[in-house]
PDB file of C-alpha atoms in Angstrom:
ATOM      1  CA  UNK A   1     110.668 105.498  85.920  1.00 48.00           C
ATOM      2  CA  UNK A   2     108.704 102.266  85.963  1.00 73.00           C
ATOM      3  CA  UNK A   3     105.120 102.368  84.730  1.00 63.00           C
ATOM      4  CA  UNK A   4     102.171 101.515  86.964  1.00 51.00           C
ATOM      5  CA  UNK A   5     101.247  98.581  84.723  1.00 49.00           C
ATOM      6  CA  UNK A   6     104.803  97.247  84.628  1.00 48.00           C
ATOM      7  CA  UNK A   7     105.107  97.334  88.430  1.00 46.00           C
ATOM      8  CA  UNK A   8     101.668  95.736  88.794  1.00 48.00           C
ATOM      9  CA  UNK A   9     102.436  92.880  86.380  1.00 47.00           C
ATOM     10  CA  UNK A  10     105.767  92.117  88.045  1.00 53.00           C
ATOM     11  CA  UNK A  11     104.097  92.012  91.470  1.00 49.00           C
ATOM     12  CA  UNK A  12     101.236  89.865  90.153  1.00 47.00           C
ATOM     13  CA  UNK A  13     103.690  87.354  88.687  1.00 48.00           C
ATOM     14  CA  UNK A  14     105.905  87.395  91.791  1.00 49.00           C
ATOM     15  CA  UNK A  15     103.070  87.073  94.344  1.00 48.00           C
ATOM     16  CA  UNK A  16      99.763  86.153  92.652  1.00 49.00           C
ATOM     17  CA  UNK A  17      98.138  85.063  95.923  1.00 46.00           C
ATOM     18  CA  UNK A  18      98.807  88.511  97.405  1.00 44.00           C
ATOM     19  CA  UNK A  19      97.875  90.626  94.389  1.00 45.00           C
ATOM     20  CA  UNK A  20      94.741  88.638  93.528  1.00 49.00           C
ATOM     21  CA  UNK A  21      93.918  90.271  90.185  1.00 53.00           C
ATOM     22  CA  UNK A  22      95.450  90.068  86.762  1.00 52.00           C
ATOM     23  CA  UNK A  23      94.867  93.716  85.850  1.00 60.00           C
ATOM     24  CA  UNK A  24      94.682  96.993  87.796  1.00 72.00           C
ATOM     25  CA  UNK A  25      91.208  98.182  88.843  1.00 81.00           C
ATOM     26  CA  UNK A  26      89.342  99.768  85.920  1.00 88.00           C
ATOM     27  CA  UNK A  27      88.284 103.416  86.053  1.00 91.00           C
ATOM     28  CA  UNK A  28      84.607 102.389  86.076  1.00 93.00           C
ATOM     29  CA  UNK A  29      85.024 100.088  89.078  1.00 92.00           C
ATOM     30  CA  UNK A  30      87.261 102.632  90.812  1.00 93.00           C
ATOM     31  CA  UNK A  31      84.563 105.302  90.432  1.00 94.00           C
ATOM     32  CA  UNK A  32      82.013 102.995  92.049  1.00 94.00           C
ATOM     33  CA  UNK A  33      84.446 102.071  94.819  1.00 94.00           C
ATOM     34  CA  UNK A  34      85.236 105.660  95.851  1.00 96.00           C
ATOM     35  CA  UNK A  35      81.660 106.928  96.103  1.00 95.00           C
ATOM     36  CA  UNK A  36      81.943 106.677  99.912  1.00 96.00           C
ATOM     37  CA  UNK A  37      84.844 109.151 100.079  1.00 97.00           C
ATOM     38  CA  UNK A  38      83.701 112.400 101.769  1.00 97.00           C
ATOM     39  CA  UNK A  39      83.961 115.598  99.724  1.00 96.00           C
ATOM     40  CA  UNK A  40      83.629 118.070 102.636  1.00 95.00           C
ATOM     41  CA  UNK A  41      85.217 118.776 105.984  1.00 95.00           C
ATOM     42  CA  UNK A  42      88.552 117.317 107.054  1.00 96.00           C
ATOM     43  CA  UNK A  43      88.037 113.567 106.624  1.00 97.00           C
ATOM     44  CA  UNK A  44      90.581 110.809 107.058  1.00 97.00           C
ATOM     45  CA  UNK A  45      90.466 108.224 104.287  1.00 97.00           C
ATOM     46  CA  UNK A  46      92.248 104.892 104.347  1.00 97.00           C
ATOM     47  CA  UNK A  47      92.926 102.755 101.278  1.00 97.00           C
ATOM     48  CA  UNK A  48      93.722  99.076 101.808  1.00 97.00           C
ATOM     49  CA  UNK A  49      95.761  97.451  99.054  1.00 93.00           C
ATOM     50  CA  UNK A  50      96.370 100.435  96.754  1.00 93.00           C
ATOM     51  CA  UNK A  51      98.711  98.391  94.563  1.00 87.00           C
ATOM     52  CA  UNK A  52     100.170 100.789  92.024  1.00 84.00           C
ATOM     53  CA  UNK A  53      97.539 103.456  92.715  1.00 89.00           C
ATOM     54  CA  UNK A  54      94.809 102.684  90.168  1.00 86.00           C
ATOM     55  CA  UNK A  55      92.191 104.010  92.618  1.00 93.00           C
ATOM     56  CA  UNK A  56      94.372 106.482  94.531  1.00 94.00           C
ATOM     57  CA  UNK A  57      94.178 109.381  92.081  1.00 94.00           C
ATOM     58  CA  UNK A  58      90.394 109.191  92.011  1.00 95.00           C
ATOM     59  CA  UNK A  59      90.227 109.171  95.806  1.00 97.00           C
ATOM     60  CA  UNK A  60      92.523 112.193  95.935  1.00 96.00           C
ATOM     61  CA  UNK A  61      90.411 114.089  93.398  1.00 96.00           C
ATOM     62  CA  UNK A  62      87.374 113.756  95.699  1.00 96.00           C
ATOM     63  CA  UNK A  63      89.085 114.843  98.902  1.00 96.00           C
ATOM     64  CA  UNK A  64      88.819 118.359 100.340  1.00 95.00           C
ATOM     65  CA  UNK A  65      92.064 120.253 101.027  1.00 93.00           C
ATOM     66  CA  UNK A  66      92.159 119.464 104.758  1.00 95.00           C
ATOM     67  CA  UNK A  67      91.790 115.699 104.327  1.00 97.00           C
ATOM     68  CA  UNK A  68      94.275 113.087 105.469  1.00 96.00           C
ATOM     69  CA  UNK A  69      94.846 110.224 103.034  1.00 97.00           C
ATOM     70  CA  UNK A  70      96.553 107.014 104.166  1.00 96.00           C
ATOM     71  CA  UNK A  71      97.217 103.773 102.328  1.00 96.00           C
ATOM     72  CA  UNK A  72      98.247 100.357 103.637  1.00 96.00           C
ATOM     73  CA  UNK A  73     100.229  98.166 101.246  1.00 94.00           C
ATOM     74  CA  UNK A  74     101.986  94.885 102.044  1.00 92.00           C
ATOM     75  CA  UNK A  75     104.085  94.592  98.859  1.00 90.00           C
ATOM     76  CA  UNK A  76     107.407  96.447  99.218  1.00 92.00           C
ATOM     77  CA  UNK A  77     107.851  97.076  95.457  1.00 89.00           C
ATOM     78  CA  UNK A  78     104.411  98.709  95.292  1.00 89.00           C
ATOM     79  CA  UNK A  79     105.126 100.801  98.408  1.00 94.00           C
ATOM     80  CA  UNK A  80     108.334 102.062  96.776  1.00 93.00           C
ATOM     81  CA  UNK A  81     106.484 102.794  93.519  1.00 92.00           C
ATOM     82  CA  UNK A  82     103.705 104.708  95.290  1.00 94.00           C
ATOM     83  CA  UNK A  83     106.202 106.715  97.312  1.00 94.00           C
ATOM     84  CA  UNK A  84     107.804 107.944  94.093  1.00 93.00           C
ATOM     85  CA  UNK A  85     104.733 108.335  91.866  1.00 93.00           C
ATOM     86  CA  UNK A  86     102.213 109.566  94.461  1.00 93.00           C
ATOM     87  CA  UNK A  87     104.166 111.619  96.999  1.00 94.00           C
ATOM     88  CA  UNK A  88     100.917 113.116  98.343  1.00 94.00           C
ATOM     89  CA  UNK A  89      99.882 109.660  99.625  1.00 95.00           C
ATOM     90  CA  UNK A  90     100.911 108.598 103.131  1.00 96.00           C
ATOM     91  CA  UNK A  91     101.849 104.940 102.515  1.00 96.00           C
ATOM     92  CA  UNK A  92     102.242 102.505 105.402  1.00 95.00           C
ATOM     93  CA  UNK A  93     104.140  99.291 104.592  1.00 96.00           C
ATOM     94  CA  UNK A  94     102.245  96.777 106.696  1.00 95.00           C
ATOM     95  CA  UNK A  95      99.441  94.246 106.771  1.00 93.00           C
ATOM     96  CA  UNK A  96      95.899  95.550 107.045  1.00 94.00           C
ATOM     97  CA  UNK A  97      95.492  93.136 109.975  1.00 93.00           C
ATOM     98  CA  UNK A  98      97.745  95.500 111.995  1.00 92.00           C
ATOM     99  CA  UNK A  99      95.772  98.749 111.516  1.00 89.00           C
ATOM    100  CA  UNK A 100      95.163  99.320 115.208  1.00 83.00           C
ATOM    101  CA  UNK A 101      98.895  99.563 115.844  1.00 83.00           C
ATOM    102  CA  UNK A 102      99.199 102.642 113.585  1.00 88.00           C
ATOM    103  CA  UNK A 103      95.734 104.230 113.367  1.00 88.00           C
ATOM    104  CA  UNK A 104      93.584 105.278 116.287  1.00 88.00           C
ATOM    105  CA  UNK A 105      90.098 103.991 117.022  1.00 87.00           C
ATOM    106  CA  UNK A 106      87.280 105.874 115.323  1.00 89.00           C
ATOM    107  CA  UNK A 107      89.625 108.087 113.272  1.00 93.00           C
ATOM    108  CA  UNK A 108      88.783 107.026 109.702  1.00 97.00           C
ATOM    109  CA  UNK A 109      85.771 108.375 107.815  1.00 97.00           C
ATOM    110  CA  UNK A 110      86.066 106.043 104.814  1.00 98.00           C
ATOM    111  CA  UNK A 111      87.946 102.813 104.185  1.00 98.00           C
ATOM    112  CA  UNK A 112      88.354 101.829 100.536  1.00 98.00           C
ATOM    113  CA  UNK A 113      89.683  98.346  99.827  1.00 96.00           C
ATOM    114  CA  UNK A 114      90.898  96.441  96.790  1.00 91.00           C
ATOM    115  CA  UNK A 115      92.144  93.474  98.819  1.00 91.00           C
ATOM    116  CA  UNK A 116      91.666  90.007  97.229  1.00 87.00           C
ATOM    117  CA  UNK A 117      89.457  88.704 100.052  1.00 90.00           C
ATOM    118  CA  UNK A 118      88.899  85.184  98.716  1.00 85.00           C
ATOM    119  CA  UNK A 119      92.675  84.611  98.693  1.00 86.00           C
ATOM    120  CA  UNK A 120      93.144  85.806 102.277  1.00 89.00           C
ATOM    121  CA  UNK A 121      92.897  83.120 104.996  1.00 91.00           C
ATOM    122  CA  UNK A 122      89.640  83.363 106.945  1.00 92.00           C
ATOM    123  CA  UNK A 123      91.404  84.095 110.244  1.00 94.00           C
ATOM    124  CA  UNK A 124      93.256  87.031 108.653  1.00 94.00           C
ATOM    125  CA  UNK A 125      90.034  88.233 106.992  1.00 94.00           C
ATOM    126  CA  UNK A 126      88.456  88.350 110.432  1.00 94.00           C
ATOM    127  CA  UNK A 127      91.396  90.295 111.864  1.00 95.00           C
ATOM    128  CA  UNK A 128      91.264  92.834 109.040  1.00 96.00           C
ATOM    129  CA  UNK A 129      87.492  93.331 109.339  1.00 96.00           C
ATOM    130  CA  UNK A 130      87.847  93.777 113.123  1.00 95.00           C
ATOM    131  CA  UNK A 131      90.577  96.375 112.573  1.00 95.00           C
ATOM    132  CA  UNK A 132      88.459  98.210 109.979  1.00 96.00           C
ATOM    133  CA  UNK A 133      85.538  98.243 112.430  1.00 95.00           C
ATOM    134  CA  UNK A 134      87.801  99.709 115.147  1.00 94.00           C
ATOM    135  CA  UNK A 135      89.294 102.533 113.067  1.00 95.00           C
ATOM    136  CA  UNK A 136      86.022 103.489 111.346  1.00 96.00           C
ATOM    137  CA  UNK A 137      84.474 106.693 112.691  1.00 95.00           C
ATOM    138  CA  UNK A 138      80.780 106.812 113.613  1.00 93.00           C
ATOM    139  CA  UNK A 139      78.929 107.399 110.357  1.00 95.00           C
ATOM    140  CA  UNK A 140      81.908 106.159 108.334  1.00 97.00           C
ATOM    141  CA  UNK A 141      81.776 103.677 105.467  1.00 98.00           C
ATOM    142  CA  UNK A 142      83.847 100.715 104.351  1.00 98.00           C
ATOM    143  CA  UNK A 143      83.755  99.693 100.706  1.00 98.00           C
ATOM    144  CA  UNK A 144      85.521  96.813  99.031  1.00 96.00           C
ATOM    145  CA  UNK A 145      85.748  94.980  95.730  1.00 92.00           C
ATOM    146  CA  UNK A 146      84.181  91.554  95.228  1.00 91.00           C
ATOM    147  CA  UNK A 147      85.347  89.821  92.053  1.00 87.00           C
ATOM    148  CA  UNK A 148      82.610  87.793  90.371  1.00 83.00           C
ATOM    149  CA  UNK A 149      85.043  84.913  89.900  1.00 75.00           C
ATOM    150  CA  UNK A 150      84.894  84.362  93.654  1.00 72.00           C
ATOM    151  CA  UNK A 151      81.455  85.508  94.860  1.00 73.00           C
ATOM    152  CA  UNK A 152      79.582  82.351  93.852  1.00 71.00           C
ATOM    153  CA  UNK A 153      81.933  79.925  95.550  1.00 72.00           C
ATOM    154  CA  UNK A 154      82.574  78.982  99.179  1.00 79.00           C
ATOM    155  CA  UNK A 155      85.227  81.565 100.104  1.00 83.00           C
ATOM    156  CA  UNK A 156      83.299  84.423  98.473  1.00 87.00           C
ATOM    157  CA  UNK A 157      80.039  83.411 100.123  1.00 90.00           C
ATOM    158  CA  UNK A 158      81.736  83.065 103.518  1.00 92.00           C
ATOM    159  CA  UNK A 159      83.284  86.511 103.144  1.00 93.00           C
ATOM    160  CA  UNK A 160      79.895  88.052 102.320  1.00 94.00           C
ATOM    161  CA  UNK A 161      78.396  86.368 105.397  1.00 94.00           C
ATOM    162  CA  UNK A 162      81.289  87.705 107.481  1.00 95.00           C
ATOM    163  CA  UNK A 163      80.494  91.241 106.312  1.00 97.00           C
ATOM    164  CA  UNK A 164      76.818  90.720 107.162  1.00 96.00           C
ATOM    165  CA  UNK A 165      77.773  89.592 110.664  1.00 96.00           C
ATOM    166  CA  UNK A 166      80.201  92.498 111.117  1.00 96.00           C
ATOM    167  CA  UNK A 167      78.163  95.452 109.812  1.00 97.00           C
ATOM    168  CA  UNK A 168      74.564  96.540 110.329  1.00 97.00           C
ATOM    169  CA  UNK A 169      74.254  97.466 106.644  1.00 97.00           C
ATOM    170  CA  UNK A 170      75.938  95.831 103.631  1.00 98.00           C
ATOM    171  CA  UNK A 171      74.877  97.050 100.194  1.00 97.00           C
ATOM    172  CA  UNK A 172      75.876  95.218  97.020  1.00 95.00           C
ATOM    173  CA  UNK A 173      76.388  97.463  94.005  1.00 94.00           C
ATOM    174  CA  UNK A 174      75.862  96.673  90.348  1.00 94.00           C
ATOM    175  CA  UNK A 175      78.366  94.487  88.509  1.00 94.00           C
ATOM    176  CA  UNK A 176      81.072  96.255  86.524  1.00 93.00           C
ATOM    177  CA  UNK A 177      81.637  94.047  83.499  1.00 94.00           C
ATOM    178  CA  UNK A 178      84.382  96.299  82.137  1.00 90.00           C
ATOM    179  CA  UNK A 179      86.909  95.188  84.745  1.00 88.00           C
ATOM    180  CA  UNK A 180      89.310  92.223  84.674  1.00 83.00           C
ATOM    181  CA  UNK A 181      87.854  90.201  86.269  1.00 86.00           C
ATOM    182  CA  UNK A 182      84.286  91.606  86.419  1.00 90.00           C
ATOM    183  CA  UNK A 183      83.457  92.833  89.917  1.00 91.00           C
ATOM    184  CA  UNK A 184      81.009  94.635  92.169  1.00 93.00           C
ATOM    185  CA  UNK A 185      81.493  96.422  95.443  1.00 95.00           C
ATOM    186  CA  UNK A 186      80.149  95.956  98.939  1.00 97.00           C
ATOM    187  CA  UNK A 187      79.405  99.133 100.894  1.00 98.00           C
ATOM    188  CA  UNK A 188      79.367  98.501 104.656  1.00 98.00           C
ATOM    189  CA  UNK A 189      78.193 100.813 107.427  1.00 97.00           C
ATOM    190  CA  UNK A 190      77.729 100.747 111.198  1.00 97.00           C
ATOM    191  CA  UNK A 191      80.067  98.054 112.542  1.00 96.00           C
ATOM    192  CA  UNK A 192      78.454  95.603 114.931  1.00 92.00           C
ATOM    193  CA  UNK A 193      80.455  95.485 118.147  1.00 74.00           C
ATOM    194  CA  UNK A 194      80.380  91.994 119.717  1.00 64.00           C
TER     195      UNK A 194
END
C-alpha cells in the first residue's frame, strides 16, 4: 500500500498548481480547521480538497454516529488512495465548482476546505464560493486554509475580499507557524445572497 506522504508528494510534483502545498496539512492546523465540525445530531460535513486525508481522520473523530461525511477531490490518484485508505469517507471525484450538481441546497452543516485558493482562477473561485453558499445549511459554517505565503499579495487579498463580500461574518484565526507553509484559517458564516 502506498503511504499518504508518498501519494501526496507524487501528486504535488505531477500537478503543483492543483495541490498548492508542499507538505500535507499539519495536525495543529487541521485541529484549527475542523473546529466548525458539529459534534451532535446528524450533520452533513463536506471536505473540499482532502488530498490524502491529512484532515479527514480528525473530522471523522469529531462526528456523531449519524453524520454523513462527503469529500470532493479533483485528483484521481488521491481519490483512489482515499477510497482504499479511508473507506468510511464518501469521496466524489469532481471539481468543487460543480457541488450543486451532486449536493442539494442547504444540506451541509459544515464545509472544511484545504483548497489552494490563490492558485485557483478568480472566476473558478467565485463559482466554488457560490456553490458553498448554496449547499450550506442555515447556521452552517465554512472554514478554509489561507497560507501566509499568499495572504499579503494580490490574489490572497482579493480572495479575502471575496469572502467578505460573500459571507456576513468572516473570522481570521491565529497563524499556525508549525505548518508548511505557515497558515491561518478563515471561518465564514451566513452567506450573503445577491
